[in-house]
Coordinates of C-alpha atoms in Angstrom, one line a residue:
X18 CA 52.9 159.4 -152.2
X19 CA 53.2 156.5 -150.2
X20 CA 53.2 152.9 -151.8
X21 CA 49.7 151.7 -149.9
X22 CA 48.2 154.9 -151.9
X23 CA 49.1 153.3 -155.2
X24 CA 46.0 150.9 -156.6
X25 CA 47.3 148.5 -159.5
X26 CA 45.1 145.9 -160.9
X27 CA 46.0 142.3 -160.8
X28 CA 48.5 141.6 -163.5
X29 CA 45.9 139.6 -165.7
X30 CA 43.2 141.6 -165.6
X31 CA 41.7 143.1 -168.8
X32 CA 41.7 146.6 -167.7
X33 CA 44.9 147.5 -167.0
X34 CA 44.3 151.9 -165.5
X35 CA 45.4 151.8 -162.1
X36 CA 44.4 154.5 -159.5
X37 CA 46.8 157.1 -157.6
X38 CA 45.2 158.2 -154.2
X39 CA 46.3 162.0 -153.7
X40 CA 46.3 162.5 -149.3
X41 CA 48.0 165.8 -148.6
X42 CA 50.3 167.9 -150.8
X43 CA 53.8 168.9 -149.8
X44 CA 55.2 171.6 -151.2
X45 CA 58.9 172.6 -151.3
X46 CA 58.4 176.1 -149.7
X47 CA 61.7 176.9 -147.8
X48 CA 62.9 176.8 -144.6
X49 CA 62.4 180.4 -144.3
X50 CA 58.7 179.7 -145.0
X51 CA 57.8 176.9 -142.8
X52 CA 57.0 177.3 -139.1
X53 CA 58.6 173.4 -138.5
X54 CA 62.1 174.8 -140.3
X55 CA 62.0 172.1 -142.8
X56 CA 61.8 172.6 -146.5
X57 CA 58.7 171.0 -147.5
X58 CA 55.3 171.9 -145.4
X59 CA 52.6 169.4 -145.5
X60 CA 49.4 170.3 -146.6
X61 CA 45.7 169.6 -147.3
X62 CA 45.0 169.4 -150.7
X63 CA 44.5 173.1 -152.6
X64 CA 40.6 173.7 -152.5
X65 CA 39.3 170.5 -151.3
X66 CA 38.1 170.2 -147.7
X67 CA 40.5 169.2 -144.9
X68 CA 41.3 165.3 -145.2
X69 CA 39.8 165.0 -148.6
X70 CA 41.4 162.6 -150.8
X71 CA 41.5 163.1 -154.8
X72 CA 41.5 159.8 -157.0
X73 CA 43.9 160.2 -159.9
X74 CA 43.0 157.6 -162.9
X75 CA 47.0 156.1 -164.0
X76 CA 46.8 155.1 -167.6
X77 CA 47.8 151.0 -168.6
X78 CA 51.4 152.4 -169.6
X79 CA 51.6 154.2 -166.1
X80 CA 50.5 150.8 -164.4
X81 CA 53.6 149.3 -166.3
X82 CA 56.1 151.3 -165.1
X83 CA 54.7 151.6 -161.5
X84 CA 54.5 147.6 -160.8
X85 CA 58.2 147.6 -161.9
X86 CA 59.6 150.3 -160.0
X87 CA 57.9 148.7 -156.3
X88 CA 59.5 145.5 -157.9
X89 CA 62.6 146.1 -158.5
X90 CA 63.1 148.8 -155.7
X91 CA 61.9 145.9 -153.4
X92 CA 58.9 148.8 -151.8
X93 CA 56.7 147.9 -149.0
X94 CA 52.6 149.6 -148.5
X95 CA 54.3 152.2 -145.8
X96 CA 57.1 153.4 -147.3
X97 CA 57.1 156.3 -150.2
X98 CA 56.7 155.5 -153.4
X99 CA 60.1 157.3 -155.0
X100 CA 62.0 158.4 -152.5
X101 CA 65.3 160.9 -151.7
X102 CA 68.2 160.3 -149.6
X103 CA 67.4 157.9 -146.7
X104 CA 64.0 157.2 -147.8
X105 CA 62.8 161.0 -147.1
X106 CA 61.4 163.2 -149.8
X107 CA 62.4 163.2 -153.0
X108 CA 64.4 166.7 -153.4
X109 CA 62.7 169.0 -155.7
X110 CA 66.3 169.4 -157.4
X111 CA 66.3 166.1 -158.2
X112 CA 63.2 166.0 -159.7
X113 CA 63.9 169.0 -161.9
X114 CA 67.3 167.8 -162.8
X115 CA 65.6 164.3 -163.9
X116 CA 62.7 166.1 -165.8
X117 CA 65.3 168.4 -167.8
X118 CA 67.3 165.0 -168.9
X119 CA 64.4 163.3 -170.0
X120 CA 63.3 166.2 -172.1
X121 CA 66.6 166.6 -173.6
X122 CA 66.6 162.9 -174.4
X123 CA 63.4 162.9 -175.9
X124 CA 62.7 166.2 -177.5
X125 CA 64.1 167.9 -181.3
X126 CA 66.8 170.9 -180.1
X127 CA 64.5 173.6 -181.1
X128 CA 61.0 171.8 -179.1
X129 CA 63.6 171.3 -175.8
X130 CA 64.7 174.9 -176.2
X131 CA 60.8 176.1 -176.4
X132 CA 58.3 176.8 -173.5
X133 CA 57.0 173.1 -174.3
X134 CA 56.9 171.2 -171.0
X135 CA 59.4 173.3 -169.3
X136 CA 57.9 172.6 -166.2
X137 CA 56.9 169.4 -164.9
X138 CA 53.2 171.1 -163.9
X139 CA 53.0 172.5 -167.8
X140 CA 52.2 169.0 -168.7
X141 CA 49.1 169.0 -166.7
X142 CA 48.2 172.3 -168.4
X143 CA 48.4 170.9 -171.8
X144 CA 46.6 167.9 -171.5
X145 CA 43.9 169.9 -169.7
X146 CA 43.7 172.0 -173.0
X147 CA 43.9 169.4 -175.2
X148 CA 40.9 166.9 -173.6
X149 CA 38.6 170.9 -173.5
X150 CA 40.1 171.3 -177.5
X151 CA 38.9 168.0 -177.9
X152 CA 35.6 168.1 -177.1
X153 CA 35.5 166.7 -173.6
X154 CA 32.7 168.5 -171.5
X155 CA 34.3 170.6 -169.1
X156 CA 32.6 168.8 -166.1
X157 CA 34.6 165.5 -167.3
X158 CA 37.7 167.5 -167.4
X159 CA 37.4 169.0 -164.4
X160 CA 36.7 165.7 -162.2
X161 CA 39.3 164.6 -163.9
X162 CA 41.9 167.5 -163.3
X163 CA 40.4 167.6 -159.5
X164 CA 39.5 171.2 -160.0
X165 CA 35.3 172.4 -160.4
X166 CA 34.6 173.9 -163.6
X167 CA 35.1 177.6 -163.1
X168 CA 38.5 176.8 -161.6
X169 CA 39.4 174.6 -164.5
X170 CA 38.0 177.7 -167.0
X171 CA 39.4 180.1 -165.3
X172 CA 43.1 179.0 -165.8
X173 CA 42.5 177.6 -169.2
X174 CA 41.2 178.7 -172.3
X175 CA 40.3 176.3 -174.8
X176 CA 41.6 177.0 -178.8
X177 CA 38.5 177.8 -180.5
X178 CA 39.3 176.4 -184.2
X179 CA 37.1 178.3 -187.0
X180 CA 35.6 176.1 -189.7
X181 CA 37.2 175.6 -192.8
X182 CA 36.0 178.1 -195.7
X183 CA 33.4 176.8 -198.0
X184 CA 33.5 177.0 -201.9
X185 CA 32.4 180.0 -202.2
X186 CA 34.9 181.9 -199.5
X187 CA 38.0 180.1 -201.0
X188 CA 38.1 181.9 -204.3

């Protein structure tokens, strides 16, 4: 993602969501897997026609952090928006290694030694399930998640809570 692609609000004003404009995707395939011999393969974005763009809402806290990371890292419109060595892409190593510290750091023991958020992508996953176990409409969720609604349904199953017993089933 490119620093032009990323659409912050002017400091003052009340509503503080910016807006992340998805181009392409680019994977970390492999070499072996690539017809260019680099690592990463650039692609259109998974079901969406060729050149789409997807508009990802970035929540106030988001906003925060993004304004002060193209501030303090001194990032012009062209250039990427976190970038590896020489200003390429961001290793996928790197990444991981960052996302395992910050879990660490933030998480009990027993949550960082769980499942929970193992992946970077399983984050996605649960707040998908959580807006659908919430109450959202699937529609909403889906815009949001980029996906259409079978797609969305397919890969995620809401938690279908039962109703409390009544008087009468407690006893």
């Amino acid at each position: 993602m490119h620093v032009r692609d990323v659409h912050l609000p002017d400091i003052d004003a009340d509503d503080q969501w910016c807006e992340l404009m998805i181009h392409t995707a680019t994977p970390e395939v492999g070499k072996q897997w690539t017809d260019t011999g680099e690592i990463h393969e650039r692609r259109d974005l998974k079901g969406r026609a060729e050149g789409d763009t997807r508009s990802v809402p970035g929540h106030p806290a988001l906003t925060r952090v993004l304004r002060q990371h193209i501030e303090d890292e001194g990032l012009k419109p062209g250039e990427l928006l976190f970038q590896g060595e020489n200003g390429g892409i961001l290793a996928g190593s790197v990444i991981r290694r960052a996302w395992r510290s910050a879990r660490q750091a933030a998480l009990a023991p027993h949550v960082f030694d769980s499942p929970t958020g193992k992946r970077v992508y399983d984050n996605r996953h649960t707040r998908l399930t959580k807006w659908l176990n919430d109450g959202f409409p699937p529609a909403q969720v889906a815009e949001w998640a980029g996906n259409s609604v079978p797609v969305l349904l397919g890969h995620l199953r809401p938690v279908r809570r039962r109703a409390t017993a009544g008087p009468e089933e407690a006893a």
